[in-house]
Short mmCIF file of C-alpha atoms in Angstrom, two decimals:
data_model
loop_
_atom_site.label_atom_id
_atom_site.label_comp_id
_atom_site.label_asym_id
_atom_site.label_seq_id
_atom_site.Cartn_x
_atom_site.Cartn_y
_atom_site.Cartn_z
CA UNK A 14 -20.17 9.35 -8.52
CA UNK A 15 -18.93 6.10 -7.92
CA UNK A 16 -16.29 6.22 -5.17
CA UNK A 17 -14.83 2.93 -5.50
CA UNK A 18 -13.49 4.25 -9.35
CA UNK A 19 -12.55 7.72 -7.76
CA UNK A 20 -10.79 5.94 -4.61
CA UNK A 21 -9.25 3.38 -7.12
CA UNK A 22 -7.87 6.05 -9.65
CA UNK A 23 -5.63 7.23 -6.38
CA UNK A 24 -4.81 4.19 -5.14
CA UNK A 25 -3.38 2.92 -9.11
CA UNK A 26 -1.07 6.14 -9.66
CA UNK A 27 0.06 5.66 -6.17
CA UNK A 28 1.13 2.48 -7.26
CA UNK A 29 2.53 4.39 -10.59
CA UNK A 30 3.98 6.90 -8.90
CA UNK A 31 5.93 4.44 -6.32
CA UNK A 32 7.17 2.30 -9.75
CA UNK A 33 8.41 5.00 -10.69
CA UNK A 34 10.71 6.13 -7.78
CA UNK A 35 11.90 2.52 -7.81
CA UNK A 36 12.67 2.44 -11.42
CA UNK A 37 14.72 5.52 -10.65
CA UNK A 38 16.54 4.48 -7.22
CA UNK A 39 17.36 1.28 -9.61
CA UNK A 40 19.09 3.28 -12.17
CA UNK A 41 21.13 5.10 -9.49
CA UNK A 42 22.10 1.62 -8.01
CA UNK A 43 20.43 2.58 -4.98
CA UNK A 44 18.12 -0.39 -4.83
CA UNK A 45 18.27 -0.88 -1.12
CA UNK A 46 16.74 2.61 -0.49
CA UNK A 47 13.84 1.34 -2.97
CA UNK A 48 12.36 -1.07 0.39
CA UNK A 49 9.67 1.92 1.38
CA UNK A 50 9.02 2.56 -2.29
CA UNK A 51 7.84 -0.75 -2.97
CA UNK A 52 6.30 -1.81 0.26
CA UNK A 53 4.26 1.37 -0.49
CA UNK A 54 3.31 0.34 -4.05
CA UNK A 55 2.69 -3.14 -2.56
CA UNK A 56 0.00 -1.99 -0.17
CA UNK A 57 -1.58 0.23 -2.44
CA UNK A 58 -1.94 -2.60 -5.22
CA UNK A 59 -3.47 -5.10 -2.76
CA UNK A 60 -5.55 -2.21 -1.05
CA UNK A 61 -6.92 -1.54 -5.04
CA UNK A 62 -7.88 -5.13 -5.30
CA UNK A 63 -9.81 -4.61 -1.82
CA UNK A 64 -11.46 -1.39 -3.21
CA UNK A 65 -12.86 -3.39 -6.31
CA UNK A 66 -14.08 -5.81 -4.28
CA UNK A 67 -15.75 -3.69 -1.53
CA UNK A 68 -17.64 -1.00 -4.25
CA UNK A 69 -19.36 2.05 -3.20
CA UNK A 70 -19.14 1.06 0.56
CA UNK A 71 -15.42 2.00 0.53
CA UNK A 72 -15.91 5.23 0.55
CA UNK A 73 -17.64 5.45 4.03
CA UNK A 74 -14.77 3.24 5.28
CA UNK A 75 -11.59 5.94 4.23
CA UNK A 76 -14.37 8.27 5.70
CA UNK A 77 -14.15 6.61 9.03
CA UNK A 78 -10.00 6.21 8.90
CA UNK A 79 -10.02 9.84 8.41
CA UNK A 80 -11.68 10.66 11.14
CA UNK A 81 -9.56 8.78 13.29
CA UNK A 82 -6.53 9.95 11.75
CA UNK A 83 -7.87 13.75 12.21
CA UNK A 84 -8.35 12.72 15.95
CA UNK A 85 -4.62 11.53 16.20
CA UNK A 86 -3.53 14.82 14.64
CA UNK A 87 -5.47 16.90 16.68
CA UNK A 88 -3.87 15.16 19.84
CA UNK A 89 -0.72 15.92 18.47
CA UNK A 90 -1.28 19.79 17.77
CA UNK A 91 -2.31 19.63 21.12
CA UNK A 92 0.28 17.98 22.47
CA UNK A 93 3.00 19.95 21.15
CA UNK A 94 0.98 23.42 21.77
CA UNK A 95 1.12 24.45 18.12
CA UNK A 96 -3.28 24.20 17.96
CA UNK A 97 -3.82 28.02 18.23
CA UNK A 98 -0.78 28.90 15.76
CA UNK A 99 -2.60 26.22 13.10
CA UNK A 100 -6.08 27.08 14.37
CA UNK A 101 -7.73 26.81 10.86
CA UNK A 102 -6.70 23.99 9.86
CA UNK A 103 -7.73 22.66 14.06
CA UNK A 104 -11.17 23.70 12.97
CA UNK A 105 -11.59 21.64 9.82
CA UNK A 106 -10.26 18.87 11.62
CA UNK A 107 -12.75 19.34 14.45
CA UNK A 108 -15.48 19.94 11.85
CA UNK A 109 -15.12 16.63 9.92
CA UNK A 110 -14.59 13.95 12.86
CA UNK A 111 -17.95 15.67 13.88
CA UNK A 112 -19.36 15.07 10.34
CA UNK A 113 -18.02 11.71 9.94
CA UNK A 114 -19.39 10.61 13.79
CA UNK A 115 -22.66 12.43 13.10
CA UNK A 116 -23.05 10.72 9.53
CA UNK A 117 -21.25 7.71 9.02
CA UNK A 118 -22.37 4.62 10.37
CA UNK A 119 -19.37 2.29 11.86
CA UNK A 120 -18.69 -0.46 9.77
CA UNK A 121 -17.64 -3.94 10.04
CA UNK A 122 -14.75 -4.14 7.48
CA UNK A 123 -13.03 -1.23 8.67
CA UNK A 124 -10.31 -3.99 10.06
CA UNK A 125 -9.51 -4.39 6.60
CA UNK A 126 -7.47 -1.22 6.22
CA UNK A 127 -4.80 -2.92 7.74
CA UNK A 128 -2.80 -4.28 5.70
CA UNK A 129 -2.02 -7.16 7.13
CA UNK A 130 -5.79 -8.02 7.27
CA UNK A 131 -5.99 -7.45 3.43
CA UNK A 132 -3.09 -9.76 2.61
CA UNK A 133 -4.28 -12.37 4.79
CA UNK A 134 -7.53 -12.24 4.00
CA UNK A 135 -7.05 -12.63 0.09
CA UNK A 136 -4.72 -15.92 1.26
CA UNK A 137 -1.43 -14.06 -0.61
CA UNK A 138 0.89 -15.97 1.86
CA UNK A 139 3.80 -15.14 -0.48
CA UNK A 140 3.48 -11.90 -0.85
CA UNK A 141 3.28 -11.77 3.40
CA UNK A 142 6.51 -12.98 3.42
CA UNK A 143 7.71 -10.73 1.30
CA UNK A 144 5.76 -7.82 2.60
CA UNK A 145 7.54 -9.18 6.43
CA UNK A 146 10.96 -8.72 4.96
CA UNK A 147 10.70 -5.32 2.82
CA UNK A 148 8.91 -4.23 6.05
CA UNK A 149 12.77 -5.05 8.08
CA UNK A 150 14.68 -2.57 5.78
CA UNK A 151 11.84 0.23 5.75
CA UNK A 152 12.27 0.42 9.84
CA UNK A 153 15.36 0.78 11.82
CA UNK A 154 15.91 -3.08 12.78
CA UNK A 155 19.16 -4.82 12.56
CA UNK A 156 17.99 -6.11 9.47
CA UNK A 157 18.57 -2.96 7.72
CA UNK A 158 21.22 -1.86 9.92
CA UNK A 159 23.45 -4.87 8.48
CA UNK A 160 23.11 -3.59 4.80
CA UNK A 161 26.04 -1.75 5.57
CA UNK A 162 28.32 -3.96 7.54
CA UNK A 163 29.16 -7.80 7.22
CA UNK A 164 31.60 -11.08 8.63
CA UNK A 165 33.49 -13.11 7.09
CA UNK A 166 35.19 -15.43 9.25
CA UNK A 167 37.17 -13.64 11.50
CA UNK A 168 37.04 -10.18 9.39
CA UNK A 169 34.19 -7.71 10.31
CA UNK A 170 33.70 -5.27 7.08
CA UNK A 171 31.88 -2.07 7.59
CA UNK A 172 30.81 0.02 4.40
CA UNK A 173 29.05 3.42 3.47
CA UNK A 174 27.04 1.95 0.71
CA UNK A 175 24.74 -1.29 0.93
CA UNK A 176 26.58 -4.16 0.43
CA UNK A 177 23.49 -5.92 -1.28
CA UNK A 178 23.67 -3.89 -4.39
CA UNK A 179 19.53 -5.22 -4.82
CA UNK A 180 17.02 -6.48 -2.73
CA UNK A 181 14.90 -7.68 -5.04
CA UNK A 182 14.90 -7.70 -8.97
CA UNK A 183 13.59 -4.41 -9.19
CA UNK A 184 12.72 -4.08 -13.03
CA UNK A 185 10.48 -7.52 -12.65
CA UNK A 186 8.97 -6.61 -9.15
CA UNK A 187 7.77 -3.20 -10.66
CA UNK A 188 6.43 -4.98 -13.74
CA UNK A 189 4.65 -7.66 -11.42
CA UNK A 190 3.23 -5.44 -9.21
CA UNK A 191 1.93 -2.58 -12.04
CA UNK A 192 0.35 -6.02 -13.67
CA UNK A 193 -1.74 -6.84 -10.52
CA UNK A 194 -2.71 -3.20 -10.09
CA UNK A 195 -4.25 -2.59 -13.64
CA UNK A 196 -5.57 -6.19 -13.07
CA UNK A 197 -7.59 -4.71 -10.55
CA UNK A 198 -8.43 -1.08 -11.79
CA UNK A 199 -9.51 -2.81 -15.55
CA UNK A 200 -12.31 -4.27 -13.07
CA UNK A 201 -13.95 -1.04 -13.02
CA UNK A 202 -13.21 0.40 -16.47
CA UNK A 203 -15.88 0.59 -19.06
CA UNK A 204 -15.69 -2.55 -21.01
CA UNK A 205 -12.20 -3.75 -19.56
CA UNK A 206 -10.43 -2.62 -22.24
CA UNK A 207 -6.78 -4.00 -20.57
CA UNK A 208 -7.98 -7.12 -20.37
CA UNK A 209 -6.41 -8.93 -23.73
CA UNK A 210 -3.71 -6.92 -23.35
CA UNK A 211 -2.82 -8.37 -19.27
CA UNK A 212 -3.62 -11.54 -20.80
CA UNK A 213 -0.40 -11.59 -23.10
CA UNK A 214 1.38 -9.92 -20.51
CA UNK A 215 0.65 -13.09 -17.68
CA UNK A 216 1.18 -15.27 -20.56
CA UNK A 217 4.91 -14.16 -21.07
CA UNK A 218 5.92 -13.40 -17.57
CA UNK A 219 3.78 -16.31 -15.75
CA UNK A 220 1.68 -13.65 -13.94
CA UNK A 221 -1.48 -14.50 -12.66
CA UNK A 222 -4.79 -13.18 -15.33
CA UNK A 223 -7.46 -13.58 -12.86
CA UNK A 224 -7.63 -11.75 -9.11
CA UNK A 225 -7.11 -13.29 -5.86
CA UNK A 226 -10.58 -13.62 -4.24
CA UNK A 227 -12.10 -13.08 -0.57
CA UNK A 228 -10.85 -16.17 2.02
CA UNK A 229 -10.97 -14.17 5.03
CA UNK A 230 -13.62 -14.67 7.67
CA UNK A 231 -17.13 -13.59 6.96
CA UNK A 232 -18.72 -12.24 3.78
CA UNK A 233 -16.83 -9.12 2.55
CA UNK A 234 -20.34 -7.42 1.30
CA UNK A 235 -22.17 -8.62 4.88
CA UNK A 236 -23.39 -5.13 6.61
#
């Protein structure tokens, strides 16, 4: 089986799947509650492109994260006292960090699934800047806080609904970002067969028709 394709298959109808609750936010004129929706679709996109890059060896990596993320839950369970009432689910958790210590070897690009790593590492300086800001209205910061209120002059205005109607021009963000992503999953299709297509695409939307490459430290395939 080749993981990177099965890991990549997720990571594109994530990004489908996020389009699509943006698409429909958009309709409702609810744009501004789109910022999680396509911060989500960004990192998934960008974390594709990674997976096509890295091959095979990505699997052991989302191996390792879930290990540590089973740790972090089983803290938690602890924690709050709720282990015993969820003890079967406790166990498989126990059962694969031990798996996952006892099989998988660390590795050196594990770094990389942080985003930030990613975006810096494939040199998209743009889309950190835009990642930075859609990041502001996904968290409570005053940022987001000051969708819904506003001076002018001496007048404060408070409102219940955003007073940005949209963030970002939804319709062309969700058609950029969809590009990219089949950009990268056509990479490990038989044949490519997107490829002409993504082409004419880029050609009448000024998208890019080749992948952002590796300018991070180190060689991405070094063990």
């Amino acid at each position: 089986m080749n993981r990177a394709a099965v890991i990549g298959w997720g990571l594109f109808f994530n990004v489908a799947h996020q389009i699509r609750a943006v698409l429909t936010l958009h309709q409702a004129g609810a744009c501004g509650a789109a910022s999680p929706n396509r911060r989500s679709a960004l990192e998934c996109a960008i974390t594709l492109r990674w997976c096509v890059d890295q091959g095979d060896r990505i699997g052991d990596i989302y191996n390792r994260k879930l290990g540590n993320d089973q740790i972090q839950l089983a803290k938690a369970l602890k924690a709050d006292g709720t282990k015993d009432r969820y003890k079967d689910a406790y166990k498989i958790m126990v059962d694969t960090v031990e798996m996952v210590r006892k099989t998988i070897a660390p590795d050196p690009n594990e770094r990389l699934v942080k985003i930030d790593n990613l975006i810096k590492g494939y040199a998209l300086a743009n889309v950190w800047s835009f990642y930075t800001v859609e990041s502001r209205f996904t968290h409570p910061t005053l940022t987001s806080a000051q969708l819904f209120f506003k001076t002018e002059g001496d007048a404060f205005h408070v409102s219940q609904a955003p007073l940005h109607e949209e963030m970002v021009a939804c319709q062309l963000f969700c058609l950029w970002i969809f590009h990219f992503a089949m950009l990268a999953f056509n990479e490990v299709l038989t044949g490519k067969p997107w490829t002409s297509e993504l082409e004419r695409i880029a050609m009448d939307y000024g998208f890019e028709t080749t992948l952002p490459q590796w300018q991070g430290p180190g060689d991405l395939h070094a063990q």
